[in-house]
Coordinates of C-alpha atoms and ligand atoms in Angstrom, one line a residue:
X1 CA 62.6 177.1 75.3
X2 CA 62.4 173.5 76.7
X3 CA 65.4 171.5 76.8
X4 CA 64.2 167.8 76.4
X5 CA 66.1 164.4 77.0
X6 CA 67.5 162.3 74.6
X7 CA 64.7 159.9 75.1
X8 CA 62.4 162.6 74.7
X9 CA 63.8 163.6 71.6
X10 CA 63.8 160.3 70.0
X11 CA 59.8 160.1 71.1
X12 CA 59.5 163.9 69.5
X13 CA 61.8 162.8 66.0
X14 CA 59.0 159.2 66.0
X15 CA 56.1 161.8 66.7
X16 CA 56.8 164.1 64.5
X17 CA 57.2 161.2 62.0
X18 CA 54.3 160.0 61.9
X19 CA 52.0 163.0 62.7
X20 CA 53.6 165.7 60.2
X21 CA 53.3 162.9 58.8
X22 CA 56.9 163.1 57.0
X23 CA 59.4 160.2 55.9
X24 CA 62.4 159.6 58.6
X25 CA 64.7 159.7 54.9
X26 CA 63.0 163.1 54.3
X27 CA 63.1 164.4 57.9
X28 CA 67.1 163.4 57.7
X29 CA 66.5 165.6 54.4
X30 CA 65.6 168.5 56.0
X31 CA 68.0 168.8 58.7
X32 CA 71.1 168.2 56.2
X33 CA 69.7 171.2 54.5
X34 CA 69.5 173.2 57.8
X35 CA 73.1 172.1 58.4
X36 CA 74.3 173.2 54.8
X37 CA 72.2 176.1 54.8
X38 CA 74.1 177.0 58.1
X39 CA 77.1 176.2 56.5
X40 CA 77.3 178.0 53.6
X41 CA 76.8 181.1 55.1
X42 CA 79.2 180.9 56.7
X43 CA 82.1 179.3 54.9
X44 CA 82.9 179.5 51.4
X45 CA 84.4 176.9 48.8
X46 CA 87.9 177.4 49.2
X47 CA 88.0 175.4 52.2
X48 CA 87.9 172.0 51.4
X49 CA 85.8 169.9 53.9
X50 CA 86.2 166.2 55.0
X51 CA 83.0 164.6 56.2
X52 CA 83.3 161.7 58.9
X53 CA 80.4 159.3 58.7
X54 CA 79.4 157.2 61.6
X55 CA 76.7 154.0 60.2
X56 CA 73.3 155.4 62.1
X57 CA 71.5 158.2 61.4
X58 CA 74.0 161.0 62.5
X59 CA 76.2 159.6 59.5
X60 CA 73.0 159.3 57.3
X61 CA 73.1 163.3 57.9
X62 CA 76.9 163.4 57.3
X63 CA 76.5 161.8 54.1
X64 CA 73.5 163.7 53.0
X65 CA 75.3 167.0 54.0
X66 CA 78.0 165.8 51.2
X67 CA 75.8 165.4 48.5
X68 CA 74.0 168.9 49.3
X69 CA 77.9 170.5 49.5
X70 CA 79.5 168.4 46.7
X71 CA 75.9 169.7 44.2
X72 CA 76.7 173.0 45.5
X73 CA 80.6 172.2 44.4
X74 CA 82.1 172.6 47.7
X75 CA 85.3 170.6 47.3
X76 CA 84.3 167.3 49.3
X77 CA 86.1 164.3 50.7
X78 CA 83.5 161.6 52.5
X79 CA 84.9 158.9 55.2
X80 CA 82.9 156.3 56.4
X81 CA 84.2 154.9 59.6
X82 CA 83.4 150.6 59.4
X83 CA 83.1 150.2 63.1
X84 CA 80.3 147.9 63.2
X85 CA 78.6 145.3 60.7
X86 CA 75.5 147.0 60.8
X87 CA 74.3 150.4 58.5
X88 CA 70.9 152.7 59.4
X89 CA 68.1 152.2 56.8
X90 CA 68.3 156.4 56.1
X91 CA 72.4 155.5 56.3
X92 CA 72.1 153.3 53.2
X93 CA 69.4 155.3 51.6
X94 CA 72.1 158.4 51.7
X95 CA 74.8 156.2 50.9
X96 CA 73.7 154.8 48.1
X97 CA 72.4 158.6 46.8
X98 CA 76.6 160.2 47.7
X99 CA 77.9 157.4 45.4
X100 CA 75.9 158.1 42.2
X101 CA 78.0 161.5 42.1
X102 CA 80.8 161.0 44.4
X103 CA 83.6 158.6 45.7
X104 CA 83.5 157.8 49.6
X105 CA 86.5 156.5 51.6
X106 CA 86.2 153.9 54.2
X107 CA 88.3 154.0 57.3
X108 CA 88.7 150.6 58.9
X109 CA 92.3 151.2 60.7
X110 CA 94.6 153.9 61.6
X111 CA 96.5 153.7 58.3
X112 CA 92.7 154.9 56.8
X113 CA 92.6 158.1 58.2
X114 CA 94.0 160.9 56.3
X115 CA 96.3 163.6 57.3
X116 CA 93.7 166.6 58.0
X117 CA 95.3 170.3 56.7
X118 CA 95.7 173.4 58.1
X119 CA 92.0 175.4 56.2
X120 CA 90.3 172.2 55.8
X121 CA 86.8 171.9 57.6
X122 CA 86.5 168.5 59.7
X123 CA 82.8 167.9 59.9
X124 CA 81.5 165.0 62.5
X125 CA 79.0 163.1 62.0
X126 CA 80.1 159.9 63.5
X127 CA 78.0 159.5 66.3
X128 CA 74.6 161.5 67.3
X129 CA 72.7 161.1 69.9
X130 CA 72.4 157.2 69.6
X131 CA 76.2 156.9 71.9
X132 CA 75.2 154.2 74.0
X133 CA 78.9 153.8 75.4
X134 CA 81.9 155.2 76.2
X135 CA 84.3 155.3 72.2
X136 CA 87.0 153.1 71.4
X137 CA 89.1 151.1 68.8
X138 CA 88.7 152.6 65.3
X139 CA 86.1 155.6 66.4
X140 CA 88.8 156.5 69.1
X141 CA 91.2 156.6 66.3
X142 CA 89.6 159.1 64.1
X143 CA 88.3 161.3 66.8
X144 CA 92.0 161.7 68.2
X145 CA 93.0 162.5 64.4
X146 CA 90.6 165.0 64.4
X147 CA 90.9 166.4 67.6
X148 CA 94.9 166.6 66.6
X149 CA 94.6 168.4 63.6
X150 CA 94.6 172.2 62.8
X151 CA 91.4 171.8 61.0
X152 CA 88.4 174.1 62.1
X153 CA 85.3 171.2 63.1
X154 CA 82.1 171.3 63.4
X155 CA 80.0 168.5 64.9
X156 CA 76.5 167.6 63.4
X157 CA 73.7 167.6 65.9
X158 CA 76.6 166.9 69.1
X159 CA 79.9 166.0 69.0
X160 CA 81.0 162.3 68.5
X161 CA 81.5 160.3 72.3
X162 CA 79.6 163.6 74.2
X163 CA 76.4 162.0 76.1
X164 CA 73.9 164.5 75.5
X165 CA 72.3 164.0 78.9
X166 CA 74.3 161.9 81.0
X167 CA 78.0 162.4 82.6
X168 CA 80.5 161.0 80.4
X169 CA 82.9 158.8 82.3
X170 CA 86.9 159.7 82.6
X171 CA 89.6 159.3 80.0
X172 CA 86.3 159.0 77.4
X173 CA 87.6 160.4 73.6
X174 CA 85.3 163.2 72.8
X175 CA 85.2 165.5 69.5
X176 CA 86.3 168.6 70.3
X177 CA 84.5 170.8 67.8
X178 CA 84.6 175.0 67.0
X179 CA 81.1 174.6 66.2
X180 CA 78.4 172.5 67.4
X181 CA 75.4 172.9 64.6
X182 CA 71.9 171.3 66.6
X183 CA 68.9 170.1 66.0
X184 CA 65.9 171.7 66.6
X185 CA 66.5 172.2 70.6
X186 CA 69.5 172.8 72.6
X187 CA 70.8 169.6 74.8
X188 CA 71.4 169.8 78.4
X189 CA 75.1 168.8 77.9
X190 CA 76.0 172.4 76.0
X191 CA 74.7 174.5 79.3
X192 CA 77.7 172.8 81.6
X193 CA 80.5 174.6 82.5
X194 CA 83.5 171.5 82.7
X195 CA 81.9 170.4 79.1
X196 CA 82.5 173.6 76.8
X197 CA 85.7 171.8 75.2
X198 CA 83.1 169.2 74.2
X199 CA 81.0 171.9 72.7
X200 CA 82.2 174.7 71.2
X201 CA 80.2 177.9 70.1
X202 CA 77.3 176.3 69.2
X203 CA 73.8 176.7 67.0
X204 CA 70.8 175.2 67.0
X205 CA 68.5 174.7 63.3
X206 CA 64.8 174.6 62.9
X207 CA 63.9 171.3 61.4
X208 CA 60.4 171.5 61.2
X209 CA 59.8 168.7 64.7
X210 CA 56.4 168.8 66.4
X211 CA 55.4 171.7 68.2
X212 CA 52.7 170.2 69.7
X213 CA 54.4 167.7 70.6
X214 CA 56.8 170.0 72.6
X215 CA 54.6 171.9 74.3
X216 CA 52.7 169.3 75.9
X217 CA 55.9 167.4 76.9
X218 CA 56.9 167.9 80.7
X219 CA 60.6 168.8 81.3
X220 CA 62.2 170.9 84.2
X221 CA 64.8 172.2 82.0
X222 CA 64.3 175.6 80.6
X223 CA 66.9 177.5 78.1
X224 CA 65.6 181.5 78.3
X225 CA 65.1 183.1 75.1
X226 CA 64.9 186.6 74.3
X227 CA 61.5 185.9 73.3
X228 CA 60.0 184.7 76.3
X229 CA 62.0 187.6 78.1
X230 CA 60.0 190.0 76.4
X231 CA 56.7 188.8 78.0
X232 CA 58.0 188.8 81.0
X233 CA 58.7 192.7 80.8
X234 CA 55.8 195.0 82.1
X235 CA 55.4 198.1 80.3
X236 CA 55.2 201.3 82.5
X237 CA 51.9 203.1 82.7
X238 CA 52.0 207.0 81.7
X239 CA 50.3 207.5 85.0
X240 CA 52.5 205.9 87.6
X241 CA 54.9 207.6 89.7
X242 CA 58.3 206.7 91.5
X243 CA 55.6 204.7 94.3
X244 CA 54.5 202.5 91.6
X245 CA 58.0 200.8 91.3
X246 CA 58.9 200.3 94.8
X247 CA 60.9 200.9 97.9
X248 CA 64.2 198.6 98.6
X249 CA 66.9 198.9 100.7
X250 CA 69.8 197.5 100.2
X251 CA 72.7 196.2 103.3
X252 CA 76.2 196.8 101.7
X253 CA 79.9 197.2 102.2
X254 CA 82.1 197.4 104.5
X255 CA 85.7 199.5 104.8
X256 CA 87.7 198.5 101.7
X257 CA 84.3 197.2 100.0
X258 CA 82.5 200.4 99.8
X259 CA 82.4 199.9 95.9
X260 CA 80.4 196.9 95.8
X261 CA 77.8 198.9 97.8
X262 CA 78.4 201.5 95.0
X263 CA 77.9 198.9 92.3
X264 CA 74.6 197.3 93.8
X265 CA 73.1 200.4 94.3
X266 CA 73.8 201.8 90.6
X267 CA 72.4 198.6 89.2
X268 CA 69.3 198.8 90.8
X269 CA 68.4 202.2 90.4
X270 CA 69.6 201.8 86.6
X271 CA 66.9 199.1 86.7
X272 CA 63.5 200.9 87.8
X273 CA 63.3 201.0 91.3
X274 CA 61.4 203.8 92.4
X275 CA 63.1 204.6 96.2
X276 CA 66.3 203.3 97.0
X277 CA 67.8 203.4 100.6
X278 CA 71.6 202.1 101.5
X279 CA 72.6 200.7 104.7
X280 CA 76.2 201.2 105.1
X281 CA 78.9 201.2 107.6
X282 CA 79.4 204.6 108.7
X283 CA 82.8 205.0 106.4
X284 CA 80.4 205.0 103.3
X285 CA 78.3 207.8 104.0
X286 CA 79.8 210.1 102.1
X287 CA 80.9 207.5 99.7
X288 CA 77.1 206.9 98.7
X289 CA 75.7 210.0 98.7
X290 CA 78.5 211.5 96.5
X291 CA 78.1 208.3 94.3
X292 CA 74.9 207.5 94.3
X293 CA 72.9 211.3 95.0
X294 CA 69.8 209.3 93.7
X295 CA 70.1 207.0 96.6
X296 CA 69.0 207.4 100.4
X297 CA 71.5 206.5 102.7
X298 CA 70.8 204.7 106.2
X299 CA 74.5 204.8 108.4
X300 CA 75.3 201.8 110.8
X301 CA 76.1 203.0 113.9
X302 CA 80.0 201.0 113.5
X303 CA 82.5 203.0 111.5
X304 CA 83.8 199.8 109.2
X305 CA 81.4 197.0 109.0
X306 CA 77.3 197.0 109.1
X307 CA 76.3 196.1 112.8
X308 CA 72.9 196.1 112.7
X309 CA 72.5 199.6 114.6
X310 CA 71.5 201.8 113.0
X311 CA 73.2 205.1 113.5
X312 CA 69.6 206.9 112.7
X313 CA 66.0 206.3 113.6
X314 CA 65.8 203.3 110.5
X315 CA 62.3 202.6 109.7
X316 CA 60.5 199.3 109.9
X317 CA 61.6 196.9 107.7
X318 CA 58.3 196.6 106.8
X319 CA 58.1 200.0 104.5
X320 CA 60.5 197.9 102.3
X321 CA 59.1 196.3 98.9
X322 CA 62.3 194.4 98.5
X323 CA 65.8 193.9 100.5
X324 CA 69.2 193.1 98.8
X325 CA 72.0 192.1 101.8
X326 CA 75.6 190.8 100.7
X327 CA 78.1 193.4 98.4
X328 CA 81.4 194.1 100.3
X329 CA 79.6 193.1 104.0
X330 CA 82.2 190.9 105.3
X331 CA 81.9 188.5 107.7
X332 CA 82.5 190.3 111.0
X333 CA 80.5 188.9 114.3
X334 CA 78.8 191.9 114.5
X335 CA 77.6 191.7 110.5
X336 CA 76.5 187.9 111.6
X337 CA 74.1 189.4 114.1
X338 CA 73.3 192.1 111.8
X339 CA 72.7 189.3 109.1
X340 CA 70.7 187.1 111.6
X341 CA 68.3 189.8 113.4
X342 CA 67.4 190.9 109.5
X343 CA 66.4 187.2 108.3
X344 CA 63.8 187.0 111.6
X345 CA 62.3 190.4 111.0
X346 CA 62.4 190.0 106.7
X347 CA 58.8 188.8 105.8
X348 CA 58.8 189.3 102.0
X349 CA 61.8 187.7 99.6
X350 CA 64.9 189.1 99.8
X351 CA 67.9 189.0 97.5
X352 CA 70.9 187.3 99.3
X353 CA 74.0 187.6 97.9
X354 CA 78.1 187.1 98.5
X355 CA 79.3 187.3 101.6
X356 CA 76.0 187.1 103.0
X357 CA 75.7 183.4 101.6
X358 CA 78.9 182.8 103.3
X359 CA 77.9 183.2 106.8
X360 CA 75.0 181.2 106.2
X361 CA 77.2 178.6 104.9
X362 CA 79.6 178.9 108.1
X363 CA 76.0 179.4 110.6
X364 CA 73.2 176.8 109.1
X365 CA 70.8 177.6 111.5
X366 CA 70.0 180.8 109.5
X367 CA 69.1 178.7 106.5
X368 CA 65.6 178.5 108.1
X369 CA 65.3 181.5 108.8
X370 CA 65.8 183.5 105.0
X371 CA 62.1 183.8 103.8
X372 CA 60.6 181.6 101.5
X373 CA 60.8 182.2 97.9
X374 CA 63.9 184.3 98.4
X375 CA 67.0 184.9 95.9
X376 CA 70.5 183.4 96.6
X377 CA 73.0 184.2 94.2
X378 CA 76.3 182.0 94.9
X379 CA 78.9 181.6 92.3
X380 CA 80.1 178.3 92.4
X381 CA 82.5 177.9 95.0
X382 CA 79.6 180.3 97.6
X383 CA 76.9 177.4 96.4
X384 CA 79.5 174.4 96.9
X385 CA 80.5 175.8 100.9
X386 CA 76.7 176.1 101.3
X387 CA 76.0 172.3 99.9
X388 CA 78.6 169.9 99.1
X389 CA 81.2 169.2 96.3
X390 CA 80.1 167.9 93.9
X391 CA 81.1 165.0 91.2
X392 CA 80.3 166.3 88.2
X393 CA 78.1 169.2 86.1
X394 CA 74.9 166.4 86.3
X395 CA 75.8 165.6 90.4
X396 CA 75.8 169.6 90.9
X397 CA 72.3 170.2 88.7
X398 CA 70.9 167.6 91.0
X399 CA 72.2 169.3 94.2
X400 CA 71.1 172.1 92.7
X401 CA 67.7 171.3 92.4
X402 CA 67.5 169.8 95.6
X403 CA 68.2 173.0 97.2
X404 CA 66.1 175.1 96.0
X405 CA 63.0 172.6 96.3
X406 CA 63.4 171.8 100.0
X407 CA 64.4 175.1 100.8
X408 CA 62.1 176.7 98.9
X409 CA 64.5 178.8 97.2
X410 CA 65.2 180.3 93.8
X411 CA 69.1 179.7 93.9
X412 CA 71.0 181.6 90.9
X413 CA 74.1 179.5 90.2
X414 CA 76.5 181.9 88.4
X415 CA 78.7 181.3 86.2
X416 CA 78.5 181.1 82.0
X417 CA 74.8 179.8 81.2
X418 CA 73.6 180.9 84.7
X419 CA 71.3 178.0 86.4
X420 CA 68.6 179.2 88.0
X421 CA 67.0 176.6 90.2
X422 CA 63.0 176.9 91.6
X423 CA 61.3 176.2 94.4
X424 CA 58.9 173.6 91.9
X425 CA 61.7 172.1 90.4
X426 CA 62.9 173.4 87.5
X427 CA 66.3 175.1 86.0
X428 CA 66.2 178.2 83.9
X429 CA 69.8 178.2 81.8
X430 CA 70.7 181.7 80.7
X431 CA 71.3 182.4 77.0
X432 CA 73.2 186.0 77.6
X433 CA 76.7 187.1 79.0
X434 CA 80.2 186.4 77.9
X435 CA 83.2 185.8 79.0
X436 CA 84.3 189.7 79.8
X437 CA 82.3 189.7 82.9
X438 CA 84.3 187.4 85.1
X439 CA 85.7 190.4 86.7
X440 CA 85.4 192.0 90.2
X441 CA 81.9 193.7 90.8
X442 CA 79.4 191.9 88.2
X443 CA 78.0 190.1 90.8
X444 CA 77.2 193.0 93.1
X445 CA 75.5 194.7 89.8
X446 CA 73.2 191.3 89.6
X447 CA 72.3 192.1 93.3
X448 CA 71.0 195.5 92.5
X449 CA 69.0 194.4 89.3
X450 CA 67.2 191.4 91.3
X451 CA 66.7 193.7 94.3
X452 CA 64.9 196.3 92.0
X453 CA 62.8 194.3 89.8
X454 CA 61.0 192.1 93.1
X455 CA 60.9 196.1 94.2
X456 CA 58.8 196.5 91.7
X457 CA 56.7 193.5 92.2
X458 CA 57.9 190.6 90.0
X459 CA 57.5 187.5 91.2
X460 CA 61.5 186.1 92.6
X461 CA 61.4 183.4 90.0
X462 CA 60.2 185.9 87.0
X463 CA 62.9 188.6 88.7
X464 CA 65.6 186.1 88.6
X465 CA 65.1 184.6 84.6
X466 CA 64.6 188.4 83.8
X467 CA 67.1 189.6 85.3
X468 CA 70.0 187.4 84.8
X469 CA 69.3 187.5 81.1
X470 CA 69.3 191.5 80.8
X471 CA 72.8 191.3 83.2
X472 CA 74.2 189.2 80.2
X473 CA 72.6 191.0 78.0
X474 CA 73.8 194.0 79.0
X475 CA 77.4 192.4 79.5
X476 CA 77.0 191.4 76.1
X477 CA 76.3 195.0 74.9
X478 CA 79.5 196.2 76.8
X479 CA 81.4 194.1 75.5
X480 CA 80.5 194.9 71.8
X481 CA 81.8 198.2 73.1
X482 CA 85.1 197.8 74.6
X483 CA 85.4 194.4 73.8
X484 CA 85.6 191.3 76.8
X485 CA 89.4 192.0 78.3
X486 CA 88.4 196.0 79.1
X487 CA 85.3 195.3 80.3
X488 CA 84.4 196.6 83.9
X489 CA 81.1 196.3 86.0
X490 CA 80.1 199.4 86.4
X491 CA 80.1 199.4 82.4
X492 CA 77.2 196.4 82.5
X493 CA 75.2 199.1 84.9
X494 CA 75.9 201.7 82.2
X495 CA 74.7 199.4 79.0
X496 CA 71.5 197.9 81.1
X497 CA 68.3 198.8 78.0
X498 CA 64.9 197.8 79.6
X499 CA 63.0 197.7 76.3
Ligands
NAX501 N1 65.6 160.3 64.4 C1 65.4 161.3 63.5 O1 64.3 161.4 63.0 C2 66.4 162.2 63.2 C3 67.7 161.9 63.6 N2 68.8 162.7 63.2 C4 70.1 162.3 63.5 O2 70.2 161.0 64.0 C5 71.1 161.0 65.1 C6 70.7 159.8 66.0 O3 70.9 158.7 65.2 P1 71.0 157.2 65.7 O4 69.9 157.0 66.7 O5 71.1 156.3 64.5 O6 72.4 157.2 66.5 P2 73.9 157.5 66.1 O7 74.0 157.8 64.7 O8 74.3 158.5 67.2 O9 74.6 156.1 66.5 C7 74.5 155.0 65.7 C8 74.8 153.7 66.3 O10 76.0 153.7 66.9 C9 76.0 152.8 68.0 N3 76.9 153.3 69.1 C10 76.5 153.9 70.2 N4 77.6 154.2 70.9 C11 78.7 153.8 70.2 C12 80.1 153.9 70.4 N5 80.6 154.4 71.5 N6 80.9 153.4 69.5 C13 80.4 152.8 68.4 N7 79.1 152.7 68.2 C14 78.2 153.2 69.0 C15 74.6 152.6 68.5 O11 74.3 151.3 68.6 C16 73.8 153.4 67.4 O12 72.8 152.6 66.9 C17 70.9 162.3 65.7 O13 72.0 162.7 66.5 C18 70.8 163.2 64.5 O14 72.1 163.5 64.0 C19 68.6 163.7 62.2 O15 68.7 163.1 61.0 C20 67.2 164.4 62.4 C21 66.1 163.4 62.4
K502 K1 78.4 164.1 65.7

């Protein structure tokens, strides 16, 4: 699903307009019924609700939303907050519609705003995505009140003082809403980690805007859906055998760090490879092989750490359809050579995970060297050692990019709504995962599922959107389970479903 700017949106809303064609008063229409449709199911009258009006069109929904609750007798209390001279043409339209069957309240100063109750629903609609500057004076007021009540709220479209696109500057007064009820498409503001306050859980409505429209327009910013996932699955063939889906190897562990070696290698075979062989440090062997029995297992020649020599005749790197390097490999010298040898030899994409990033981070030189159109898979703190720090969600998306386009990368930024950056340019957000799986090990199980599927021949940037999303996905489905708190990783590995 495309994720278009506000400017873009605006040109989609005036598009859609006039091609449908449809009236902007009945377009407002439809999504105040998508927002009380949403609404209804999900809260019943006893609550009574207090709408906040802005004077554009994101108040011309507000008020239209009371009319369709108040005819639906929802208990309803409408504020309209005078912070300019000037009212929307749809604002009046609605306006004058709410007063033939209901009173509205104007808010003009502080002594205006009324004390909001514990059960009471706070919806804002003061300001949409027409915020042109930072809040203050009388909007400030009534966002604070909100903000400072006990009162469950839900923002219309995005919540008042957010910018939908842009970094918001410091000390700004933002809405900070349960809900977030949307539009049509997702905006890039609800995918960025230091903005969820801003946010809430949120929920996007189909009203009806151009499809054509959105298909033709350009953006780089993607939002994965479980429908596109699906294409993106192959289907097995009844004829294939275990050499149809691949050979990789994966470098992992070290003493102490044997179970993220464990944890990678699960993942992948629980994700189609057909061979698997381990490279471990000498103390894993029979770690692995009692483990893992599906996987080969490939000793180092050290005792603690991967070295690079091989305690076996290793074959050429070549017979390999895809490598993972990183779980639990530490950062001895002797892994650094390992590490460095293996990016020369590697022809095809690898999967370069964890401590792996981190001696690239500390040894640059080797940035060269990883083959193009691999898979790095920092969490935030491995991408900011191997970059810079940044100044804010929209500075780091930019880094981001950057990165992966010079580079030629695919750079999975972990975290909640995992970025995945492309060599050509464009993010991926993930829609899947949940809080439960910021614990110890889910990153070594995302190593093992991205080294299987380019294994079995997807292409890194298909691997990586796929991938991530049936990780989450999977998290998602443990966590239904055991709930977040007792979730583990090896319990992701055990709820991965490819179908
Ligand atoms: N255009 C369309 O066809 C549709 C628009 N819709 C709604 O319309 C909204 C956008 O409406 P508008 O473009 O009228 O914009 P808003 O309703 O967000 O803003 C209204 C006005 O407030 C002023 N303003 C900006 N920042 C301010 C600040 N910090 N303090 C005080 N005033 C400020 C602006 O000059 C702007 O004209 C969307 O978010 C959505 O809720 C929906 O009705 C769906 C259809
Ligand atoms: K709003």
């Amino acid at each position: 699903m495309k994720i278009l700017s506000v400017e873009q949106t605006r040109t989609l809303d005036q598009y859609t307009i006039e091609h449908e064609p449809i009236a902007p008063i009945n377009l407002m229409e439809r999504a105040a019924q998508a927002f009380t449709d949403w609404y209804t199911a999900r809260f019943d009258k006893s609550r009574p609700v207090r709408i906040f009006c802005g004077l554009g069109n994101n108040g011309g929904d507000g008020l239209a939303i009371a009319r369709l609750l108040t005819q639906l007798e929802y208990s309803v209390q409408t504020y309209v907050v005078r912070y300019a001279p000037r009212e929307s043409e749809d604002f009046m339209h609605n306006h004058r519609r709410l007063k033939l069957i209901s009173s509205i309240t104007y808010i003009e100063n502080e002594r205006d705003i009324p004390v909001i109750r514990n059960r009471e629903v706070a919806i804002d609609a003061i300001l949409g995505l027409g915020l042109s500057r930072t809040t203050e004076g009388i909007v400030q007021s009534v966002i604070d009140a909100i903000n400072h009540s006990p009162a469950t709220v839900i923002a219309v479209d995005i919540a008042s003082g957010l910018f939908a696109d842009t970094a918001n500057g410091p000390n700004s007064t933002i809405i900070q809403p349960d809900y977030t009820v949307t539009f049509h498409l997702p905006k890039l503001a609800f995918l960025q980690p230091t903005l969820g306050l801003y946010v809430g859980e949120w929920h996007w409505v189909d009203i009806g805007l151009s499809r054509a429209f959105i298909e033709r327009t350009p953006t780089t910013y993607f939002y994965t859906t479980e429908k596109e996932v699906r294409h993106l699955l192959r289907p097995r063939n009844r004829f294939s055998h275990k050499g149809s889906f691949g050979h990789a190897l994966l470098l992992v562990g070290s003493y102490g760090k044997m179970g993220a070696g464990v944890l990678a290698s699960r993942a992948c075979l629980r994700s189609g490879v057909g061979l698997l062989t381990v490279q471990v440090p000498r103390c894993g062997y029979e770690i692995l092989q009692t483990t893992v029995p599906e996987a080969m297992c490939q000793p180092d020649g050290h005792l603690h750490i991967l070295s690079g020599q091989p305690d076996l005749e290793a074959p050429e790197l070549s017979t390999y359809s895809a490598i993972g390097v990183g779980p639990g490999i530490g950062t001895a010298p002797e892994t650094l050579a390992m590490l460095r040898k293996l990016l020369s030899e590697a022809q095809k994409p690898m999967v370069i995970d964890a401590d792996a990033i981190n001696l690239i981070a500390k040894n640059r030189d080797l940035i060269d060297k990883i083959p193009k159109n691999s898979i790095l898979t920092p969490h935030p703190k491995e991408f900011e050692r191997l970059t810079r720090r940044w100044t804010s969600d929209y500075d780091k998306l930019g880094i981001l990019r950057d990165f992966a386009q010079r580079n030629r990368f695919v750079v999975v930024l972990k975290g909640a709504h995992t970025a995945i950056a492309t060599p050509d340019g464009t993010t991926h957000f993930n829609s899947t995962g949940n809080p439960g799986m910021s614990t110890g090990g889910t990153g070594d199980v995302l190593t093992g599922i991205l080294t299987a599927l380019i294994a079995q021949g997807y292409d890194p940037v298909e691997a990586a959107v796929l991938g991530v999303f049936e990780h989450g996905r999977a998290g998602d489905r443990a966590a239904q389970n055991r709930g977040q708190i007792g979730l583990m990783a090896s319990d992701i590995t055990d709820s991965l479903r490819w179908d």
